[in-house]
Amino acid sequence: KQEVTQIPAALSVPEGENLVLNCSFTDSAIYNLQWFRQDPGKGLTSLLLIQSSQREQTSGRLNASLDKSSGRSTLYIAASQPGDSATYLCAVRRGSARQLTFGSGTQLTVLP
Amino acid sequence: DAGVIQSPRHEVTEMGQEVTLRCKPISGHDYLFWYRQTMMRGLELLIYFNNNVPIDDSGMPEDRFSAKMPNASFSTLKIQPSEPRDSAVYFCASSYLAGEANEQFFGPGTRLTVL
């Protein structure tokens, strides 16, 4: 059974700092990995999706990497802003299955 | 595109009552997913459909839960009778198989409170 872990559970940084969020998974036979953002009381917004054949994806100040062999993904946020404050979730899709298995998330607070 | 639409956004009901949650997926998407989010268990898949057909309902907690997708643009999740432990945020998501990434797009969720 796939298990997805995100550490730390919460992170607080000053504005302008670069930061890395971590995601690990137990079964390396994944089809893709998706990073989401969730604001309080809101739904999930897809940030980046990395296919199993890819090493990284970039969107603006966000960069996600994937190392299947070690079962790890990182989300790098450059020059953090208070508007980046949210919970960040990673989710993996395994093989032919369509469903996603989610981590418990990292709650990020960027202090002005 | 309006994205995935869910209604109601909030629902407060009493134990034993029937609850129906509704979802309209993104037009053209052929997969629809129902998830539940709680503090204790995080996000869990309940059931998903492909071309309106239920494919995997192994996440449905008990017979009190049922889901239907009568057409490509509408799905319901019903709880009858509801219990306080069903209180959670219920999300609907959709995706498009032929899209290379098969990325899932989520609705805003329905916050259910069962008293």
JSON list of C-alpha atoms in Angstrom, two decimals:
[
{"chain": "A", "resi": 1, "resn": "LYS", "atom": "CA", "xyz": [0.00, 0.00, 0.00]},
{"chain": "A", "resi": 2, "resn": "GLN", "atom": "CA", "xyz": [1.37, 3.39, -1.01]},
{"chain": "A", "resi": 3, "resn": "GLU", "atom": "CA", "xyz": [2.10, 5.75, 1.87]},
{"chain": "A", "resi": 4, "resn": "VAL", "atom": "CA", "xyz": [2.95, 9.40, 1.37]},
{"chain": "A", "resi": 5, "resn": "THR", "atom": "CA", "xyz": [4.68, 11.44, 4.05]},
{"chain": "A", "resi": 6, "resn": "GLN", "atom": "CA", "xyz": [5.30, 15.16, 4.21]},
{"chain": "A", "resi": 7, "resn": "ILE", "atom": "CA", "xyz": [7.79, 16.71, 6.59]},
{"chain": "A", "resi": 8, "resn": "PRO", "atom": "CA", "xyz": [7.64, 19.12, 8.26]},
{"chain": "A", "resi": 9, "resn": "ALA", "atom": "CA", "xyz": [3.96, 19.36, 9.15]},
{"chain": "A", "resi": 10, "resn": "ALA", "atom": "CA", "xyz": [4.33, 23.12, 9.60]},
{"chain": "A", "resi": 11, "resn": "LEU", "atom": "CA", "xyz": [6.90, 25.67, 8.55]},
{"chain": "A", "resi": 12, "resn": "SER", "atom": "CA", "xyz": [7.23, 29.38, 9.27]},
{"chain": "A", "resi": 13, "resn": "VAL", "atom": "CA", "xyz": [9.68, 31.56, 7.35]},
{"chain": "A", "resi": 14, "resn": "PRO", "atom": "CA", "xyz": [10.32, 35.28, 6.87]},
{"chain": "A", "resi": 15, "resn": "GLU", "atom": "CA", "xyz": [9.33, 36.88, 3.60]},
{"chain": "A", "resi": 16, "resn": "GLY", "atom": "CA", "xyz": [11.90, 36.62, 0.85]},
{"chain": "A", "resi": 17, "resn": "GLU", "atom": "CA", "xyz": [13.40, 33.35, 1.99]},
{"chain": "A", "resi": 18, "resn": "ASN", "atom": "CA", "xyz": [13.82, 30.41, -0.36]},
{"chain": "A", "resi": 19, "resn": "LEU", "atom": "CA", "xyz": [12.35, 27.21, 1.03]},
{"chain": "A", "resi": 20, "resn": "VAL", "atom": "CA", "xyz": [11.95, 23.51, 0.31]},
{"chain": "A", "resi": 21, "resn": "LEU", "atom": "CA", "xyz": [9.00, 21.28, 1.13]},
{"chain": "A", "resi": 22, "resn": "ASN", "atom": "CA", "xyz": [9.53, 17.55, 1.22]},
{"chain": "A", "resi": 23, "resn": "CYS", "atom": "CA", "xyz": [7.41, 14.60, 0.15]},
{"chain": "A", "resi": 24, "resn": "SER", "atom": "CA", "xyz": [8.33, 10.93, 0.38]},
{"chain": "A", "resi": 25, "resn": "PHE", "atom": "CA", "xyz": [6.50, 7.86, -0.85]},
{"chain": "A", "resi": 26, "resn": "THR", "atom": "CA", "xyz": [6.99, 4.17, -0.16]},
{"chain": "A", "resi": 27, "resn": "ASP", "atom": "CA", "xyz": [6.23, 2.62, -3.55]},
{"chain": "A", "resi": 28, "resn": "SER", "atom": "CA", "xyz": [8.43, 3.92, -6.37]},
{"chain": "A", "resi": 29, "resn": "ALA", "atom": "CA", "xyz": [6.13, 2.48, -9.07]},
{"chain": "A", "resi": 30, "resn": "ILE", "atom": "CA", "xyz": [4.35, 5.77, -9.56]},
{"chain": "A", "resi": 31, "resn": "TYR", "atom": "CA", "xyz": [2.76, 7.18, -12.71]},
{"chain": "A", "resi": 32, "resn": "ASN", "atom": "CA", "xyz": [3.05, 10.79, -11.65]},
{"chain": "A", "resi": 33, "resn": "LEU", "atom": "CA", "xyz": [3.23, 13.08, -8.64]},
{"chain": "A", "resi": 34, "resn": "GLN", "atom": "CA", "xyz": [1.17, 16.22, -8.18]},
{"chain": "A", "resi": 35, "resn": "TRP", "atom": "CA", "xyz": [1.69, 19.17, -5.84]},
{"chain": "A", "resi": 36, "resn": "PHE", "atom": "CA", "xyz": [-1.35, 21.08, -4.64]},
{"chain": "A", "resi": 37, "resn": "ARG", "atom": "CA", "xyz": [-1.97, 24.20, -2.65]},
{"chain": "A", "resi": 38, "resn": "GLN", "atom": "CA", "xyz": [-4.92, 24.50, -0.25]},
{"chain": "A", "resi": 39, "resn": "ASP", "atom": "CA", "xyz": [-5.96, 27.78, 1.31]},
{"chain": "A", "resi": 40, "resn": "PRO", "atom": "CA", "xyz": [-8.00, 27.69, 4.54]},
{"chain": "A", "resi": 41, "resn": "GLY", "atom": "CA", "xyz": [-11.58, 26.70, 3.84]},
{"chain": "A", "resi": 42, "resn": "LYS", "atom": "CA", "xyz": [-10.92, 26.32, 0.15]},
{"chain": "A", "resi": 43, "resn": "GLY", "atom": "CA", "xyz": [-10.39, 23.57, -2.38]},
{"chain": "A", "resi": 44, "resn": "LEU", "atom": "CA", "xyz": [-7.15, 22.28, -3.83]},
{"chain": "A", "resi": 45, "resn": "THR", "atom": "CA", "xyz": [-5.30, 24.13, -6.55]},
{"chain": "A", "resi": 46, "resn": "SER", "atom": "CA", "xyz": [-2.95, 22.10, -8.70]},
{"chain": "A", "resi": 47, "resn": "LEU", "atom": "CA", "xyz": [0.53, 23.67, -8.79]},
{"chain": "A", "resi": 48, "resn": "LEU", "atom": "CA", "xyz": [2.75, 21.23, -10.63]},
{"chain": "A", "resi": 49, "resn": "LEU", "atom": "CA", "xyz": [2.57, 17.71, -11.98]},
{"chain": "A", "resi": 50, "resn": "ILE", "atom": "CA", "xyz": [5.65, 15.61, -12.63]},
{"chain": "A", "resi": 51, "resn": "GLN", "atom": "CA", "xyz": [5.42, 12.54, -14.79]},
{"chain": "A", "resi": 52, "resn": "SER", "atom": "CA", "xyz": [7.40, 9.49, -13.68]},
{"chain": "A", "resi": 53, "resn": "SER", "atom": "CA", "xyz": [9.77, 9.98, -16.62]},
{"chain": "A", "resi": 54, "resn": "GLN", "atom": "CA", "xyz": [10.57, 13.56, -15.62]},
{"chain": "A", "resi": 55, "resn": "ARG", "atom": "CA", "xyz": [13.03, 14.89, -13.09]},
{"chain": "A", "resi": 56, "resn": "GLU", "atom": "CA", "xyz": [11.55, 18.31, -12.48]},
{"chain": "A", "resi": 57, "resn": "GLN", "atom": "CA", "xyz": [8.90, 20.84, -13.42]},
{"chain": "A", "resi": 58, "resn": "THR", "atom": "CA", "xyz": [8.95, 24.59, -13.05]},
{"chain": "A", "resi": 59, "resn": "SER", "atom": "CA", "xyz": [6.24, 27.22, -12.86]},
{"chain": "A", "resi": 60, "resn": "GLY", "atom": "CA", "xyz": [7.22, 30.75, -11.97]},
{"chain": "A", "resi": 61, "resn": "ARG", "atom": "CA", "xyz": [8.84, 30.74, -8.54]},
{"chain": "A", "resi": 62, "resn": "LEU", "atom": "CA", "xyz": [8.01, 27.07, -8.02]},
{"chain": "A", "resi": 63, "resn": "ASN", "atom": "CA", "xyz": [10.19, 24.13, -8.91]},
{"chain": "A", "resi": 64, "resn": "ALA", "atom": "CA", "xyz": [9.28, 20.53, -8.17]},
{"chain": "A", "resi": 65, "resn": "SER", "atom": "CA", "xyz": [11.73, 17.67, -8.44]},
{"chain": "A", "resi": 66, "resn": "LEU", "atom": "CA", "xyz": [11.22, 13.93, -8.46]},
{"chain": "A", "resi": 67, "resn": "ASP", "atom": "CA", "xyz": [13.60, 11.13, -7.54]},
{"chain": "A", "resi": 68, "resn": "LYS", "atom": "CA", "xyz": [11.69, 7.90, -7.98]},
{"chain": "A", "resi": 69, "resn": "SER", "atom": "CA", "xyz": [14.53, 5.63, -6.91]},
{"chain": "A", "resi": 70, "resn": "SER", "atom": "CA", "xyz": [14.68, 7.24, -3.49]},
{"chain": "A", "resi": 71, "resn": "GLY", "atom": "CA", "xyz": [10.93, 7.82, -3.26]},
{"chain": "A", "resi": 72, "resn": "ARG", "atom": "CA", "xyz": [11.23, 11.58, -2.84]},
{"chain": "A", "resi": 73, "resn": "SER", "atom": "CA", "xyz": [9.94, 14.80, -4.26]},
{"chain": "A", "resi": 74, "resn": "THR", "atom": "CA", "xyz": [10.69, 18.37, -3.26]},
{"chain": "A", "resi": 75, "resn": "LEU", "atom": "CA", "xyz": [8.85, 21.61, -3.90]},
{"chain": "A", "resi": 76, "resn": "TYR", "atom": "CA", "xyz": [11.15, 24.60, -4.01]},
{"chain": "A", "resi": 77, "resn": "ILE", "atom": "CA", "xyz": [9.64, 28.05, -3.53]},
{"chain": "A", "resi": 78, "resn": "ALA", "atom": "CA", "xyz": [11.89, 30.97, -4.39]},
{"chain": "A", "resi": 79, "resn": "ALA", "atom": "CA", "xyz": [11.62, 34.40, -2.79]},
{"chain": "A", "resi": 80, "resn": "SER", "atom": "CA", "xyz": [8.66, 33.48, -0.64]},
{"chain": "A", "resi": 81, "resn": "GLN", "atom": "CA", "xyz": [5.81, 35.97, -0.16]},
{"chain": "A", "resi": 82, "resn": "PRO", "atom": "CA", "xyz": [3.04, 36.23, 2.46]},
{"chain": "A", "resi": 83, "resn": "GLY", "atom": "CA", "xyz": [0.60, 35.20, -0.28]},
{"chain": "A", "resi": 84, "resn": "ASP", "atom": "CA", "xyz": [2.35, 31.85, -0.43]},
{"chain": "A", "resi": 85, "resn": "SER", "atom": "CA", "xyz": [0.98, 31.01, 3.01]},
{"chain": "A", "resi": 86, "resn": "ALA", "atom": "CA", "xyz": [-1.17, 27.90, 2.63]},
{"chain": "A", "resi": 87, "resn": "THR", "atom": "CA", "xyz": [-1.07, 24.15, 3.10]},
{"chain": "A", "resi": 88, "resn": "TYR", "atom": "CA", "xyz": [0.89, 22.31, 0.43]},
{"chain": "A", "resi": 89, "resn": "LEU", "atom": "CA", "xyz": [-0.04, 18.73, -0.37]},
{"chain": "A", "resi": 90, "resn": "CYS", "atom": "CA", "xyz": [1.69, 16.20, -2.53]},
{"chain": "A", "resi": 91, "resn": "ALA", "atom": "CA", "xyz": [-0.15, 13.29, -4.08]},
{"chain": "A", "resi": 92, "resn": "VAL", "atom": "CA", "xyz": [1.06, 10.29, -6.05]},
{"chain": "A", "resi": 93, "resn": "ARG", "atom": "CA", "xyz": [-0.71, 8.27, -8.67]},
{"chain": "A", "resi": 94, "resn": "ARG", "atom": "CA", "xyz": [0.41, 4.67, -8.87]},
{"chain": "A", "resi": 95, "resn": "GLY", "atom": "CA", "xyz": [0.62, 2.78, -12.13]},
{"chain": "A", "resi": 96, "resn": "SER", "atom": "CA", "xyz": [-2.62, 2.23, -13.96]},
{"chain": "A", "resi": 97, "resn": "ALA", "atom": "CA", "xyz": [-4.71, 3.32, -11.00]},
{"chain": "A", "resi": 98, "resn": "ARG", "atom": "CA", "xyz": [-6.42, 6.66, -11.41]},
{"chain": "A", "resi": 99, "resn": "GLN", "atom": "CA", "xyz": [-6.75, 7.64, -7.80]},
{"chain": "A", "resi": 100, "resn": "LEU", "atom": "CA", "xyz": [-4.30, 9.79, -5.92]},
{"chain": "A", "resi": 101, "resn": "THR", "atom": "CA", "xyz": [-2.76, 9.00, -2.55]},
{"chain": "A", "resi": 102, "resn": "PHE", "atom": "CA", "xyz": [-2.21, 12.19, -0.57]},
{"chain": "A", "resi": 103, "resn": "GLY", "atom": "CA", "xyz": [0.29, 13.21, 2.04]},
{"chain": "A", "resi": 104, "resn": "SER", "atom": "CA", "xyz": [-0.93, 15.01, 5.14]},
{"chain": "A", "resi": 105, "resn": "GLY", "atom": "CA", "xyz": [0.45, 18.34, 3.96]},
{"chain": "A", "resi": 106, "resn": "THR", "atom": "CA", "xyz": [2.85, 21.04, 5.12]},
{"chain": "A", "resi": 107, "resn": "GLN", "atom": "CA", "xyz": [1.28, 24.20, 6.50]},
{"chain": "A", "resi": 108, "resn": "LEU", "atom": "CA", "xyz": [3.44, 27.10, 5.35]},
{"chain": "A", "resi": 109, "resn": "THR", "atom": "CA", "xyz": [3.37, 30.55, 6.92]},
{"chain": "A", "resi": 110, "resn": "VAL", "atom": "CA", "xyz": [5.39, 33.34, 5.32]},
{"chain": "A", "resi": 111, "resn": "LEU", "atom": "CA", "xyz": [5.81, 36.23, 7.72]},
{"chain": "A", "resi": 112, "resn": "PRO", "atom": "CA", "xyz": [5.87, 39.79, 6.34]},
{"chain": "B", "resi": 1, "resn": "ASP", "atom": "CA", "xyz": [-14.20, 27.11, -18.05]},
{"chain": "B", "resi": 2, "resn": "ALA", "atom": "CA", "xyz": [-15.87, 27.42, -14.65]},
{"chain": "B", "resi": 3, "resn": "GLY", "atom": "CA", "xyz": [-13.91, 24.54, -13.17]},
{"chain": "B", "resi": 4, "resn": "VAL", "atom": "CA", "xyz": [-15.43, 21.82, -11.04]},
{"chain": "B", "resi": 5, "resn": "ILE", "atom": "CA", "xyz": [-18.62, 23.03, -9.37]},
{"chain": "B", "resi": 6, "resn": "GLN", "atom": "CA", "xyz": [-19.93, 21.66, -6.10]},
{"chain": "B", "resi": 7, "resn": "SER", "atom": "CA", "xyz": [-23.09, 22.38, -4.16]},
{"chain": "B", "resi": 8, "resn": "PRO", "atom": "CA", "xyz": [-23.94, 23.16, -1.52]},
{"chain": "B", "resi": 9, "resn": "ARG", "atom": "CA", "xyz": [-20.77, 24.76, -0.16]},
{"chain": "B", "resi": 10, "resn": "HIS", "atom": "CA", "xyz": [-21.90, 24.23, 3.40]},
{"chain": "B", "resi": 11, "resn": "GLU", "atom": "CA", "xyz": [-24.42, 21.80, 4.83]},
{"chain": "B", "resi": 12, "resn": "VAL", "atom": "CA", "xyz": [-25.51, 21.48, 8.42]},
{"chain": "B", "resi": 13, "resn": "THR", "atom": "CA", "xyz": [-27.88, 18.66, 9.25]},
{"chain": "B", "resi": 14, "resn": "GLU", "atom": "CA", "xyz": [-29.01, 16.54, 12.12]},
{"chain": "B", "resi": 15, "resn": "MET", "atom": "CA", "xyz": [-28.06, 12.94, 12.70]},
{"chain": "B", "resi": 16, "resn": "GLY", "atom": "CA", "xyz": [-30.28, 10.56, 10.80]},
{"chain": "B", "resi": 17, "resn": "GLN", "atom": "CA", "xyz": [-31.11, 12.95, 7.99]},
{"chain": "B", "resi": 18, "resn": "GLU", "atom": "CA", "xyz": [-30.31, 12.28, 4.35]},
{"chain": "B", "resi": 19, "resn": "VAL", "atom": "CA", "xyz": [-27.62, 14.42, 2.77]},
{"chain": "B", "resi": 20, "resn": "THR", "atom": "CA", "xyz": [-27.01, 14.84, -0.95]},
{"chain": "B", "resi": 21, "resn": "LEU", "atom": "CA", "xyz": [-23.88, 16.48, -2.30]},
{"chain": "B", "resi": 22, "resn": "ARG", "atom": "CA", "xyz": [-23.65, 17.51, -5.92]},
{"chain": "B", "resi": 23, "resn": "CYS", "atom": "CA", "xyz": [-20.84, 17.89, -8.41]},
{"chain": "B", "resi": 24, "resn": "LYS", "atom": "CA", "xyz": [-20.51, 19.16, -11.97]},
{"chain": "B", "resi": 25, "resn": "PRO", "atom": "CA", "xyz": [-17.15, 18.17, -13.49]},
{"chain": "B", "resi": 26, "resn": "ILE", "atom": "CA", "xyz": [-15.21, 20.15, -16.05]},
{"chain": "B", "resi": 27, "resn": "SER", "atom": "CA", "xyz": [-16.78, 19.75, -19.46]},
{"chain": "B", "resi": 28, "resn": "GLY", "atom": "CA", "xyz": [-15.05, 17.05, -21.50]},
{"chain": "B", "resi": 29, "resn": "HIS", "atom": "CA", "xyz": [-13.49, 15.32, -18.53]},
{"chain": "B", "resi": 30, "resn": "ASP", "atom": "CA", "xyz": [-14.16, 11.60, -18.40]},
{"chain": "B", "resi": 31, "resn": "TYR", "atom": "CA", "xyz": [-13.04, 10.81, -14.85]},
{"chain": "B", "resi": 32, "resn": "LEU", "atom": "CA", "xyz": [-14.78, 11.99, -11.72]},
{"chain": "B", "resi": 33, "resn": "PHE", "atom": "CA", "xyz": [-13.54, 11.45, -8.17]},
{"chain": "B", "resi": 34, "resn": "TRP", "atom": "CA", "xyz": [-15.12, 11.94, -4.74]},
{"chain": "B", "resi": 35, "resn": "TYR", "atom": "CA", "xyz": [-12.74, 12.57, -1.82]},
{"chain": "B", "resi": 36, "resn": "ARG", "atom": "CA", "xyz": [-13.29, 13.23, 1.86]},
{"chain": "B", "resi": 37, "resn": "GLN", "atom": "CA", "xyz": [-10.98, 15.35, 4.02]},
{"chain": "B", "resi": 38, "resn": "THR", "atom": "CA", "xyz": [-10.81, 15.21, 7.81]},
{"chain": "B", "resi": 39, "resn": "MET", "atom": "CA", "xyz": [-8.21, 16.35, 10.30]},
{"chain": "B", "resi": 40, "resn": "MET", "atom": "CA", "xyz": [-7.65, 12.80, 11.49]},
{"chain": "B", "resi": 41, "resn": "ARG", "atom": "CA", "xyz": [-7.42, 10.98, 8.17]},
{"chain": "B", "resi": 42, "resn": "GLY", "atom": "CA", "xyz": [-6.47, 13.67, 5.67]},
{"chain": "B", "resi": 43, "resn": "LEU", "atom": "CA", "xyz": [-7.72, 13.31, 2.10]},
{"chain": "B", "resi": 44, "resn": "GLU", "atom": "CA", "xyz": [-9.19, 9.93, 1.20]},
{"chain": "B", "resi": 45, "resn": "LEU", "atom": "CA", "xyz": [-10.66, 8.73, -2.07]},
{"chain": "B", "resi": 46, "resn": "LEU", "atom": "CA", "xyz": [-14.21, 7.47, -1.70]},
{"chain": "B", "resi": 47, "resn": "ILE", "atom": "CA", "xyz": [-15.14, 6.47, -5.25]},
{"chain": "B", "resi": 48, "resn": "TYR", "atom": "CA", "xyz": [-14.33, 7.32, -8.83]},
{"chain": "B", "resi": 49, "resn": "PHE", "atom": "CA", "xyz": [-16.13, 7.06, -12.16]},
{"chain": "B", "resi": 50, "resn": "ASN", "atom": "CA", "xyz": [-14.96, 6.69, -15.73]},
{"chain": "B", "resi": 51, "resn": "ASN", "atom": "CA", "xyz": [-17.43, 7.67, -18.44]},
{"chain": "B", "resi": 52, "resn": "ASN", "atom": "CA", "xyz": [-20.20, 7.70, -15.82]},
{"chain": "B", "resi": 53, "resn": "VAL", "atom": "CA", "xyz": [-19.45, 4.14, -14.66]},
{"chain": "B", "resi": 54, "resn": "PRO", "atom": "CA", "xyz": [-18.22, 3.53, -11.09]},
{"chain": "B", "resi": 55, "resn": "ILE", "atom": "CA", "xyz": [-14.77, 1.94, -11.27]},
{"chain": "B", "resi": 56, "resn": "ASP", "atom": "CA", "xyz": [-13.57, 1.73, -7.69]},
{"chain": "B", "resi": 57, "resn": "ASP", "atom": "CA", "xyz": [-15.78, 2.28, -4.67]},
{"chain": "B", "resi": 58, "resn": "SER", "atom": "CA", "xyz": [-13.52, 0.55, -2.16]},
{"chain": "B", "resi": 59, "resn": "GLY", "atom": "CA", "xyz": [-13.12, 3.79, -0.26]},
{"chain": "B", "resi": 60, "resn": "MET", "atom": "CA", "xyz": [-16.81, 4.19, 0.47]},
{"chain": "B", "resi": 61, "resn": "PRO", "atom": "CA", "xyz": [-16.96, 3.78, 4.23]},
{"chain": "B", "resi": 62, "resn": "GLU", "atom": "CA", "xyz": [-20.25, 1.94, 4.57]},
{"chain": "B", "resi": 63, "resn": "ASP", "atom": "CA", "xyz": [-23.56, 1.20, 2.96]},
{"chain": "B", "resi": 64, "resn": "ARG", "atom": "CA", "xyz": [-24.89, 4.52, 4.17]},
{"chain": "B", "resi": 65, "resn": "PHE", "atom": "CA", "xyz": [-22.85, 6.12, 1.40]},
{"chain": "B", "resi": 66, "resn": "SER", "atom": "CA", "xyz": [-23.85, 5.92, -2.24]},
{"chain": "B", "resi": 67, "resn": "ALA", "atom": "CA", "xyz": [-22.76, 7.77, -5.37]},
{"chain": "B", "resi": 68, "resn": "LYS", "atom": "CA", "xyz": [-24.25, 8.11, -8.81]},
{"chain": "B", "resi": 69, "resn": "MET", "atom": "CA", "xyz": [-23.31, 9.68, -12.08]},
{"chain": "B", "resi": 70, "resn": "PRO", "atom": "CA", "xyz": [-26.40, 9.74, -14.32]},
{"chain": "B", "resi": 71, "resn": "ASN", "atom": "CA", "xyz": [-24.62, 11.69, -17.06]},
{"chain": "B", "resi": 72, "resn": "ALA", "atom": "CA", "xyz": [-21.27, 13.18, -17.95]},
{"chain": "B", "resi": 73, "resn": "SER", "atom": "CA", "xyz": [-22.04, 16.51, -16.33]},
{"chain": "B", "resi": 74, "resn": "PHE", "atom": "CA", "xyz": [-23.48, 15.55, -12.96]},
{"chain": "B", "resi": 75, "resn": "SER", "atom": "CA", "xyz": [-22.74, 13.35, -9.98]},
{"chain": "B", "resi": 76, "resn": "THR", "atom": "CA", "xyz": [-24.19, 12.98, -6.50]},
{"chain": "B", "resi": 77, "resn": "LEU", "atom": "CA", "xyz": [-22.87, 11.60, -3.25]},
{"chain": "B", "resi": 78, "resn": "LYS", "atom": "CA", "xyz": [-25.60, 10.64, -0.83]},
{"chain": "B", "resi": 79, "resn": "ILE", "atom": "CA", "xyz": [-25.37, 9.77, 2.86]},
{"chain": "B", "resi": 80, "resn": "GLN", "atom": "CA", "xyz": [-28.42, 8.14, 4.40]},
{"chain": "B", "resi": 81, "resn": "PRO", "atom": "CA", "xyz": [-28.71, 8.19, 7.35]},
{"chain": "B", "resi": 82, "resn": "SER", "atom": "CA", "xyz": [-26.03, 10.70, 8.26]},
{"chain": "B", "resi": 83, "resn": "GLU", "atom": "CA", "xyz": [-23.98, 10.43, 11.47]},
{"chain": "B", "resi": 84, "resn": "PRO", "atom": "CA", "xyz": [-21.79, 12.96, 13.33]},
{"chain": "B", "resi": 85, "resn": "ARG", "atom": "CA", "xyz": [-18.64, 11.07, 12.24]},
{"chain": "B", "resi": 86, "resn": "ASP", "atom": "CA", "xyz": [-19.51, 11.89, 8.64]},
{"chain": "B", "resi": 87, "resn": "SER", "atom": "CA", "xyz": [-18.67, 15.53, 9.33]},
{"chain": "B", "resi": 88, "resn": "ALA", "atom": "CA", "xyz": [-15.89, 16.45, 6.90]},
{"chain": "B", "resi": 89, "resn": "VAL", "atom": "CA", "xyz": [-15.15, 18.38, 3.76]},
{"chain": "B", "resi": 90, "resn": "TYR", "atom": "CA", "xyz": [-16.15, 16.45, 0.65]},
{"chain": "B", "resi": 91, "resn": "PHE", "atom": "CA", "xyz": [-14.32, 17.23, -2.58]},
{"chain": "B", "resi": 92, "resn": "CYS", "atom": "CA", "xyz": [-15.15, 16.35, -6.12]},
{"chain": "B", "resi": 93, "resn": "ALA", "atom": "CA", "xyz": [-12.40, 16.27, -8.76]},
{"chain": "B", "resi": 94, "resn": "SER", "atom": "CA", "xyz": [-12.28, 15.53, -12.47]},
{"chain": "B", "resi": 95, "resn": "SER", "atom": "CA", "xyz": [-9.64, 14.67, -15.03]},
{"chain": "B", "resi": 96, "resn": "TYR", "atom": "CA", "xyz": [-9.24, 13.87, -18.71]},
{"chain": "B", "resi": 97, "resn": "LEU", "atom": "CA", "xyz": [-7.77, 10.49, -19.62]},
{"chain": "B", "resi": 98, "resn": "ALA", "atom": "CA", "xyz": [-6.31, 11.51, -22.94]},
{"chain": "B", "resi": 99, "resn": "GLY", "atom": "CA", "xyz": [-4.49, 14.39, -21.37]},
{"chain": "B", "resi": 100, "resn": "GLU", "atom": "CA", "xyz": [-0.88, 13.32, -20.98]},
{"chain": "B", "resi": 101, "resn": "ALA", "atom": "CA", "xyz": [-0.71, 14.10, -17.34]},
{"chain": "B", "resi": 102, "resn": "ASN", "atom": "CA", "xyz": [-4.23, 13.06, -16.41]},
{"chain": "B", "resi": 103, "resn": "GLU", "atom": "CA", "xyz": [-4.08, 15.93, -13.95]},
{"chain": "B", "resi": 104, "resn": "GLN", "atom": "CA", "xyz": [-6.91, 16.13, -11.42]},
{"chain": "B", "resi": 105, "resn": "PHE", "atom": "CA", "xyz": [-8.78, 19.39, -10.87]},
{"chain": "B", "resi": 106, "resn": "PHE", "atom": "CA", "xyz": [-10.65, 19.88, -7.63]},
{"chain": "B", "resi": 107, "resn": "GLY", "atom": "CA", "xyz": [-13.85, 21.68, -6.76]},
{"chain": "B", "resi": 108, "resn": "PRO", "atom": "CA", "xyz": [-14.16, 24.03, -3.77]},
{"chain": "B", "resi": 109, "resn": "GLY", "atom": "CA", "xyz": [-15.62, 21.31, -1.56]},
{"chain": "B", "resi": 110, "resn": "THR", "atom": "CA", "xyz": [-18.74, 20.91, 0.55]},
{"chain": "B", "resi": 111, "resn": "ARG", "atom": "CA", "xyz": [-18.27, 21.33, 4.29]},
{"chain": "B", "resi": 112, "resn": "LEU", "atom": "CA", "xyz": [-20.68, 18.92, 5.98]},
{"chain": "B", "resi": 113, "resn": "THR", "atom": "CA", "xyz": [-21.56, 19.17, 9.65]},
{"chain": "B", "resi": 114, "resn": "VAL", "atom": "CA", "xyz": [-23.77, 16.50, 11.16]},
{"chain": "B", "resi": 115, "resn": "LEU", "atom": "CA", "xyz": [-25.08, 17.42, 14.60]}
]
